[in-house]
Short mmCIF file of C-alpha atoms and ligand atoms in Angstrom, two decimals:
data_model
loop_
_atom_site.label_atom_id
_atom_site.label_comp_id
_atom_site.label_asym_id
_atom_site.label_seq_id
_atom_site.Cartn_x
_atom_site.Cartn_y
_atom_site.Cartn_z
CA UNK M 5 10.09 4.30 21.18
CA UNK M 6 7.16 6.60 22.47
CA UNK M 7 5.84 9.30 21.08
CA UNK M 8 7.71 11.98 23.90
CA UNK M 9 11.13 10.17 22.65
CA UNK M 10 9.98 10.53 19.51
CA UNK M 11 9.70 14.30 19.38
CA UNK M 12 13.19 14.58 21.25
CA UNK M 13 14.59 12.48 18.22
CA UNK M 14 13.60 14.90 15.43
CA UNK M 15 14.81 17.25 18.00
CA UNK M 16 18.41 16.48 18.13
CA UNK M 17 19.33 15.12 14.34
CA UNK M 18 19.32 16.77 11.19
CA UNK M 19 19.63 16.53 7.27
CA UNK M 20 17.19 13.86 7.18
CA UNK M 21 16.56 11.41 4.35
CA UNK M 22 12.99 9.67 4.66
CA UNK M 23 12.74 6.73 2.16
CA UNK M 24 9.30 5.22 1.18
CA UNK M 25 8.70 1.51 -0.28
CA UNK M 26 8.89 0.58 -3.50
CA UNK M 27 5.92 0.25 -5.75
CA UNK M 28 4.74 3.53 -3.26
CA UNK M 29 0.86 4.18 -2.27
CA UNK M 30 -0.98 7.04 -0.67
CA UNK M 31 0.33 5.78 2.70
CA UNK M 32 4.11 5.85 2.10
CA UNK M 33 3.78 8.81 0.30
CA UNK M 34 1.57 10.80 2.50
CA UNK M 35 3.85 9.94 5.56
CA UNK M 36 6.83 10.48 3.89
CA UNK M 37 6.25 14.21 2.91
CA UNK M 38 3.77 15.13 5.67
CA UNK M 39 6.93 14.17 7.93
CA UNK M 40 9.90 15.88 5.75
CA UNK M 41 6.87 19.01 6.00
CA UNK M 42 6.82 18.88 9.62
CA UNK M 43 10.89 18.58 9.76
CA UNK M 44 11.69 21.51 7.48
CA UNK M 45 9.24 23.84 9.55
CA UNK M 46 10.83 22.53 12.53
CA UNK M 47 13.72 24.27 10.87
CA UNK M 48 15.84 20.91 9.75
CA UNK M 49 16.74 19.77 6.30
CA UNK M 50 14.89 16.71 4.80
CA UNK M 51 14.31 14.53 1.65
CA UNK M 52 11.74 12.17 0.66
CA UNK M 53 12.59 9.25 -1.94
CA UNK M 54 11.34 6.51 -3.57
CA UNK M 55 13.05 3.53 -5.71
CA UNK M 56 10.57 4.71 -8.84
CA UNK M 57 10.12 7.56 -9.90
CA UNK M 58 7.35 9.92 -7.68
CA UNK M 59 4.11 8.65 -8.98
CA UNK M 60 2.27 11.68 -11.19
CA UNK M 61 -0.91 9.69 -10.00
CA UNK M 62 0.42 11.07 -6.84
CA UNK M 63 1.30 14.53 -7.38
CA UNK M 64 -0.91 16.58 -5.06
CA UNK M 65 0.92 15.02 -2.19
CA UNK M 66 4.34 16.38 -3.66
CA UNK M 67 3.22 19.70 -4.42
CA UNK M 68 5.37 22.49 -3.64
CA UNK M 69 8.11 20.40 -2.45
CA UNK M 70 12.26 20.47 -4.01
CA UNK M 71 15.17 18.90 -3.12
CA UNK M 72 17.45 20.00 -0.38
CA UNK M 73 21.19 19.80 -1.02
CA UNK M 74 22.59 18.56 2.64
CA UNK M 75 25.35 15.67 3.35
CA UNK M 76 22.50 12.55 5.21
CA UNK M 77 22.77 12.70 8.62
CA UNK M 78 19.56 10.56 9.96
CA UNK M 79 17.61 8.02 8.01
CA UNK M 80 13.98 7.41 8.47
CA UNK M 81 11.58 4.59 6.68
CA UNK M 82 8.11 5.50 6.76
CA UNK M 83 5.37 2.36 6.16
CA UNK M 84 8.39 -0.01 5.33
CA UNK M 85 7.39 -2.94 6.94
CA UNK M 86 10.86 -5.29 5.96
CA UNK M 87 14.33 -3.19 3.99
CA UNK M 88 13.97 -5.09 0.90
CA UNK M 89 10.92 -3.29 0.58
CA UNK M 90 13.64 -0.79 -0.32
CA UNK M 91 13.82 -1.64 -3.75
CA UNK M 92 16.93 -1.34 -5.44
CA UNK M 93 17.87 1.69 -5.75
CA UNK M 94 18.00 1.80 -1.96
CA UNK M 95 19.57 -1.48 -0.97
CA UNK M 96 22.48 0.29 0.20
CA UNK M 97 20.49 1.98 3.22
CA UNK M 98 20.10 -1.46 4.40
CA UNK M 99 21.37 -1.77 7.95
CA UNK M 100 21.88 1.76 8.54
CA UNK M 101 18.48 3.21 9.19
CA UNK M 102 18.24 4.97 11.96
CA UNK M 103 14.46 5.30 12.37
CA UNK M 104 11.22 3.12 11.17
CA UNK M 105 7.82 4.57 11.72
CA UNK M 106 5.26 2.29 10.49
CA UNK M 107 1.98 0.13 11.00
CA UNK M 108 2.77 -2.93 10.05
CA UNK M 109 2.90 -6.33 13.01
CA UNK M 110 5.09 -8.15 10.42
CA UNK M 111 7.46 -4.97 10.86
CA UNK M 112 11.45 -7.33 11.30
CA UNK M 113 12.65 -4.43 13.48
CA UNK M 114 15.74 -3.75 10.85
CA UNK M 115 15.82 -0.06 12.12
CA UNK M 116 18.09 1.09 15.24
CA UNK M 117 14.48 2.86 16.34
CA UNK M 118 11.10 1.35 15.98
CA UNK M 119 7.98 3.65 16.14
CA UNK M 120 5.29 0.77 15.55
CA UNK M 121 1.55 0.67 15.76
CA UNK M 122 0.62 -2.75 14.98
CA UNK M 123 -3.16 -1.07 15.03
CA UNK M 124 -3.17 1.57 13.66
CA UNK M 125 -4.80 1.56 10.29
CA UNK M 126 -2.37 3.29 8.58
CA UNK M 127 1.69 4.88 9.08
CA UNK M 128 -0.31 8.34 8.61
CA UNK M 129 -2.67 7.60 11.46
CA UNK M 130 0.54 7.07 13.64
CA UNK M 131 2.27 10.37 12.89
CA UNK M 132 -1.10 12.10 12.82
CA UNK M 133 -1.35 11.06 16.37
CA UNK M 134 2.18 11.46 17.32
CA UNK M 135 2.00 15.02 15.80
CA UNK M 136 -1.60 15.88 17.80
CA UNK M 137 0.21 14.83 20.70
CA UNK M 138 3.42 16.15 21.27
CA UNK M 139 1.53 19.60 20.05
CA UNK M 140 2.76 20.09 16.44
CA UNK M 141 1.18 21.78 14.05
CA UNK M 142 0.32 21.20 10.86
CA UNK M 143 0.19 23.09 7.42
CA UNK M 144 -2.91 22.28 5.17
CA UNK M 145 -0.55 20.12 2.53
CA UNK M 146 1.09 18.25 5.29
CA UNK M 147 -2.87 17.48 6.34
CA UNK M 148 -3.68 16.66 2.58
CA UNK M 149 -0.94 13.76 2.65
CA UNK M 150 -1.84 12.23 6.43
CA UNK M 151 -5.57 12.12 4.91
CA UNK M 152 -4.67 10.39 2.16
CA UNK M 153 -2.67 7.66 3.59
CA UNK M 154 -5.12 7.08 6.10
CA UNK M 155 -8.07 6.72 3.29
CA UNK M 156 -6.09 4.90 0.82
CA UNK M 157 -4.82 2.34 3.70
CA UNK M 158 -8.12 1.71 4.50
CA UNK M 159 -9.83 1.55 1.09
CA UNK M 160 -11.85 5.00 1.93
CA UNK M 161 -12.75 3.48 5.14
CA UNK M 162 -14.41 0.43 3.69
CA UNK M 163 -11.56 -1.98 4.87
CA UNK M 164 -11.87 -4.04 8.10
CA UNK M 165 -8.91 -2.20 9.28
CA UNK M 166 -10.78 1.51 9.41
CA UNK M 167 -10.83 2.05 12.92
CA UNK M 168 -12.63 4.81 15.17
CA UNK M 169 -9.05 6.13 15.44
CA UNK M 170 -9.14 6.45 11.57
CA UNK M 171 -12.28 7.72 11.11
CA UNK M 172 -11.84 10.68 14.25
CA UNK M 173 -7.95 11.95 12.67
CA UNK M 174 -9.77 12.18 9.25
CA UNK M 175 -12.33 14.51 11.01
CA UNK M 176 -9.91 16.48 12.45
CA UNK M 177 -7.70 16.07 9.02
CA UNK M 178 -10.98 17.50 7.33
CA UNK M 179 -10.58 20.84 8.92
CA UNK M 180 -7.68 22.13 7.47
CA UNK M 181 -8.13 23.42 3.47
CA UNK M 182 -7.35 19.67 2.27
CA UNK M 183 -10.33 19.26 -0.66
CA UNK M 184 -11.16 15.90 0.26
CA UNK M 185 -13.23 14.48 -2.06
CA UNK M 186 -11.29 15.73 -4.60
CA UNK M 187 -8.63 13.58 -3.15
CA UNK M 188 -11.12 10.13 -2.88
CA UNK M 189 -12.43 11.15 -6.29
CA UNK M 190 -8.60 10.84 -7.75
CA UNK M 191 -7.78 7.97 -5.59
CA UNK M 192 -10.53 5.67 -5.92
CA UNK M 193 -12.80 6.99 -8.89
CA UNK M 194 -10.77 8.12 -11.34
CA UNK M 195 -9.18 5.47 -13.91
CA UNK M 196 -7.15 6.07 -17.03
CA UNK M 197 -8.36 4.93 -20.52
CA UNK M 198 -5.93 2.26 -20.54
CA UNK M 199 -6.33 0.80 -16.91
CA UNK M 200 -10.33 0.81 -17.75
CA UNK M 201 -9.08 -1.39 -21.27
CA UNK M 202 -7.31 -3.64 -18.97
CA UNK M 203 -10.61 -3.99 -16.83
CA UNK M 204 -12.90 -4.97 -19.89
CA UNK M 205 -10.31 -7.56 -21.21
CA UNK M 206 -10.41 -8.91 -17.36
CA UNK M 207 -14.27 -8.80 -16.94
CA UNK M 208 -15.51 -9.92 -20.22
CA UNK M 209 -13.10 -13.28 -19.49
CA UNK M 210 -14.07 -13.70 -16.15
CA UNK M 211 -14.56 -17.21 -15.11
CA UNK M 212 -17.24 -18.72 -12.92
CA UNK M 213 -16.88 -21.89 -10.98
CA UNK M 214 -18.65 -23.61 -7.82
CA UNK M 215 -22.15 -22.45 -8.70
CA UNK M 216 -20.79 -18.93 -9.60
CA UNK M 217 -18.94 -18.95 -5.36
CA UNK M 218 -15.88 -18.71 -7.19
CA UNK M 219 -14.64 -16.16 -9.84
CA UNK M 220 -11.38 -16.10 -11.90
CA UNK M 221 -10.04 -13.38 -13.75
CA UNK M 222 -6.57 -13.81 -15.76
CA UNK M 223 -4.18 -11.02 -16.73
CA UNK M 224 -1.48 -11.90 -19.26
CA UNK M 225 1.35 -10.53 -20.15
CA UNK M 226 0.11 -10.11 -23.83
CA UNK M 227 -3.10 -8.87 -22.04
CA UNK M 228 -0.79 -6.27 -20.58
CA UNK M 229 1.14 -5.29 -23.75
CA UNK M 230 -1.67 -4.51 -26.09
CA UNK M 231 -3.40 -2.32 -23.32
CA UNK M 232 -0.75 -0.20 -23.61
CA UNK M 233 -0.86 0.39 -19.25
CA UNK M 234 1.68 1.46 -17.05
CA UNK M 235 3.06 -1.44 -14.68
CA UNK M 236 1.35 0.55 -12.07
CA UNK M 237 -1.47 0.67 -13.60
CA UNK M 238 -2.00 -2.89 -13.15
CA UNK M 239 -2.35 -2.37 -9.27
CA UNK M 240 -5.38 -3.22 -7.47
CA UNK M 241 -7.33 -5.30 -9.76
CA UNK M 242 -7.28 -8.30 -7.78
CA UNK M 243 -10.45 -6.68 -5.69
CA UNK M 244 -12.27 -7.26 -9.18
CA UNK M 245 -13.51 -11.09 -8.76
CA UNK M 246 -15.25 -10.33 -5.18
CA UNK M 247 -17.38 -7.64 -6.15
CA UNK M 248 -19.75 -10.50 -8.00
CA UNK M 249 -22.69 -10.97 -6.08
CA UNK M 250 -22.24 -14.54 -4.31
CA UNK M 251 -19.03 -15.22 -4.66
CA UNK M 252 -16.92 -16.08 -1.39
CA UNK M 253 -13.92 -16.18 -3.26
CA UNK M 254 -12.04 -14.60 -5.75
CA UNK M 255 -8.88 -14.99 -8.05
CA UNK M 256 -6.46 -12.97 -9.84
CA UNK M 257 -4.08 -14.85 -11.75
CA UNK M 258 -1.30 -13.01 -13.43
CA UNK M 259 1.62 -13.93 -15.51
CA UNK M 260 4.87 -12.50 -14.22
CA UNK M 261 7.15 -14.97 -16.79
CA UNK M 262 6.29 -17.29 -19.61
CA UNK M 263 5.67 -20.14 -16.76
CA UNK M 264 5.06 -17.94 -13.59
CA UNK M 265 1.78 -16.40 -12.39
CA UNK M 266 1.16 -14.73 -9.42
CA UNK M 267 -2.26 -15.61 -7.61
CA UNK M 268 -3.95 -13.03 -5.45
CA UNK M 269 -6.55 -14.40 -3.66
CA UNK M 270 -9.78 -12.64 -1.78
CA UNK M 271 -12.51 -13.78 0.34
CA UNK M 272 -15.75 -13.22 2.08
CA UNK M 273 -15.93 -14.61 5.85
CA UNK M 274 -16.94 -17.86 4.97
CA UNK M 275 -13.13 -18.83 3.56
CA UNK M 276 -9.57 -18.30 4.66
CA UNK M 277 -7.19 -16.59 2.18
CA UNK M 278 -4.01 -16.74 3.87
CA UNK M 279 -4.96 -20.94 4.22
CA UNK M 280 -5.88 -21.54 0.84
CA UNK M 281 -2.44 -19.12 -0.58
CA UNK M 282 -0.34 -21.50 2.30
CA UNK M 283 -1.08 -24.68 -0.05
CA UNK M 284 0.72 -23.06 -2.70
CA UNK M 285 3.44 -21.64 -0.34
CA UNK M 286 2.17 -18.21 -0.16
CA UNK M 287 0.69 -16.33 2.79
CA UNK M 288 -0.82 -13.13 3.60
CA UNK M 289 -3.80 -12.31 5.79
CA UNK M 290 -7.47 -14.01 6.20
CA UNK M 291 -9.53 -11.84 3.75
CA UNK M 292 -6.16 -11.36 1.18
CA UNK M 293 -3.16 -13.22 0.31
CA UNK M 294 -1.10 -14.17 -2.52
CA UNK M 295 1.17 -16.95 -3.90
CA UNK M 296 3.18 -17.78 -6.67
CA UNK M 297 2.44 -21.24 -9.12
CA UNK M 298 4.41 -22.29 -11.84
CA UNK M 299 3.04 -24.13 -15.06
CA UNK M 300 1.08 -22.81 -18.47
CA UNK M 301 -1.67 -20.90 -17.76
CA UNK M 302 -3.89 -23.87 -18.19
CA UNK M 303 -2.12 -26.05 -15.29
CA UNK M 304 -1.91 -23.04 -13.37
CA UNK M 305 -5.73 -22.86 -13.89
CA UNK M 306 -6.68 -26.52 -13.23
CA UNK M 307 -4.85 -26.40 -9.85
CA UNK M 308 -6.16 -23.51 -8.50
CA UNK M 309 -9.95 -24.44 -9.29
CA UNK M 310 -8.73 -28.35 -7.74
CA UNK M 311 -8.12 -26.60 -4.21
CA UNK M 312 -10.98 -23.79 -4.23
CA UNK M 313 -13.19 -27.30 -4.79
CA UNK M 314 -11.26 -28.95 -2.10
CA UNK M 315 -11.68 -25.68 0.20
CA UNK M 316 -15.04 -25.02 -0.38
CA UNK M 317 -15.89 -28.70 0.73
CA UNK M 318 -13.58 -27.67 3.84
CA UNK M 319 -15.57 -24.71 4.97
CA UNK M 320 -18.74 -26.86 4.26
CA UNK M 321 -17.46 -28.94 6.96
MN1 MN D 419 0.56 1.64 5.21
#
C-alpha cells in the first residue's frame, strides 16, 4: 500500500489497537505510540500494547499517554516482522490484523495491508516519511519516539543499516524539543548495577581462540541468577566478543535449559555469520545470526570452536 492509501486508511477506520513485538525495543515502541499520537490528534481512538509489560527502561516514549476505553475496530502491527512475534498474550490477533507497517524483507505478509520498506533502517523511518509526506504534523513526544526507533535500530547510527534517509529524518527529528542526547545517553550509555555485574562475570571469562580472531563469552543460567538482572537485562550482550581488537568473530553462548544454549554469533567482513549459524541450523544475516546447540556446556563449547577452526581455514581460502 502507498503512502497516499495509507493516509486514506487512518482516514476511514477508527478505535485502533496498535500491537508491538514481544521482547519490545526503541523501534516498536517509538512507532507504536508516535502512530496512536498521530491517530488521537487526528481525532480517532487508539491503543498501544505489548505482550510484557511497557518497559520502564522505556518510559519517556510512553509519557503522557492512558488507555482509551473503545470496542477494536482496526488492528495495526508496527515493526512485527512474522505474528508469532506476537507473543502470547496476543496470539489471538493472529489472522485478523488489518494493517502491518514495518521494515523488515523477511516481513510473511500475515496482515490484510502491508506498508513495507525493506530499506528503510527502521519502522520509525517509514512513518516518519509517510507522516512528512502526506503533510502531518507532529507533536514534540510523537518526534521523541520516531527518533528513538530510528537510533536504536541503527545502533546510534553506527550499524551498516544507517542510511542517508536515517541520518536526514533524525535532522529534521532534532528540531522539535526532543532532548536527544538525553535519549542516546539512556539508550546506549546508561547500564544498571546489575546488567554491568553480568558484564564483569562475562568479560573476566572471556575466552580467546585462533590467535585471539576468535572470542567466547558464556552466560549461564546460574550466571544469570546470582546477578540478580532482569531477563531484559540480558539483551544485547552478544556485541561484547567483537569489540576485542582483532577478532573477526565473536560468540555468545547462553544457556536457555540445563542442555540448551543459544549461540549468537558476530563478525567482521572477513567471515559470514548467517553461514557459520546455518551449520548448526540457525540463520540470520551476514554480520549477525544465531542458532540453537544442544549438549553440556562443554560439548556445546568444543563444537562451536571445531567449526570457527574449520571456517576460519574457509575464509583463508
Ligand atoms: Mn525495527
Amino acid at each position: 500500500m502507498e503512502f497516499k492509501e495509507l493516509k486514506k486508511f487512518f482516514e476511514e477506520h477508527d478505535n485502533y489497537l496498535i500491537l508491538t513485538h514481544k521482547s519490545p525495543d526503541g523501534d516498536t515502541l517509538g512507532s507504536g505510540f508516535a502512530l496512536c499520537g498521530v491517530l488521537r490528534d487526528m481525532g480517532k481512538k487508539a491503543n498501544v500494547v505489548n505482550n510484557e509489560n511497557l518497559p520502564v527502561r522505556y518510559n519517556f516514549l510512553y509519557d503522557g499517554y492512558y488507555v482509551q476505553e473503545f470496542e477494536i475496530e482496526t488492528v495495526v502491527a508496527v515493526d512485527i516482522a512474522d505474528e508469532k512475534l506476537l507473543g502470547s498474550r496476543f496470539a489471538k490477533y493472529e489472522g485478523k490484523i488489518d494493517l502491518c507497517i514495518d521494515h523488515h524483507i523477511s516481513n510473511t505478509h500475515y496482515a490484510k495491508e502491508l506498508v513495507l520498506d525493506a530499506k528503510a533502517s527502521a519502522a520509525a523511518l517509514v512513518l516518519f516519511e509517510f507522516f512528512k509526506s502526506q503533510g502531518i504534523a507532529i507533536s514534540d513526544q510523537q518526534a521523541r519516539c520516531l527518533y528513538t526507533g530510528i537510533a536504536t535500530d541503527t545502533g546510534c547510527f553506527k550499524y551498516e543499516n544507517t542510511t542517508p534517509k536515517a541520518h536526514m529524518a533524525a535532522a529534521e527529528l532534532m528540531q522539535y524539543n526532543i532532548n536527544f542526547s538525553q535519549i542516546n545517553r539512556k539508550m546506549f550509555d546508561i547500564k544498571s548495577k546489575q546488567r554491568l555485574k553480568v558484564e564483569e562475570m562475562m568479560i573476566s571469562e572471556m575466552e580467546y581462540y585462533f590467535d585471539d580472531r576468535c572470542s567466547m563469552i558464556c552466560l549461564t543460567s546460574q550466571m544469570m541468577q546470582e546477578s540478580g538482572a532482569e531477563p531484559a537485562e540480558f539483551d544485547g550482550l552478544a556485541s561484547i566478543p567483537l569489540t576485542v581488537e582483532g577478532v573477526v568473530i565473536g560468540i555468545t553462548i547462553k544457556q536457555r535449559h540445563e542442555n540448551v544454549f543459544k549461540l549468537s554469533v558476530r563478525t567482521t567482513e572477513e567471515m559470514d555469520a548467517s553461514t557459520f549459524c546455518c551449520k548448526f541450523g540457525g540463520g540470520g544475516h551476514i554480520r549477525a545470526a544465531g542458532c540453537e546447540i544442544e549438549g553440556t556446556l562443554e560439548e556445546v563449547k568444543q563444537k562451536v570452536i571445531a567449526a570457527v577452526s574449520e571456517a576460519l581455514e574457509e575464509s583463508a581460502r
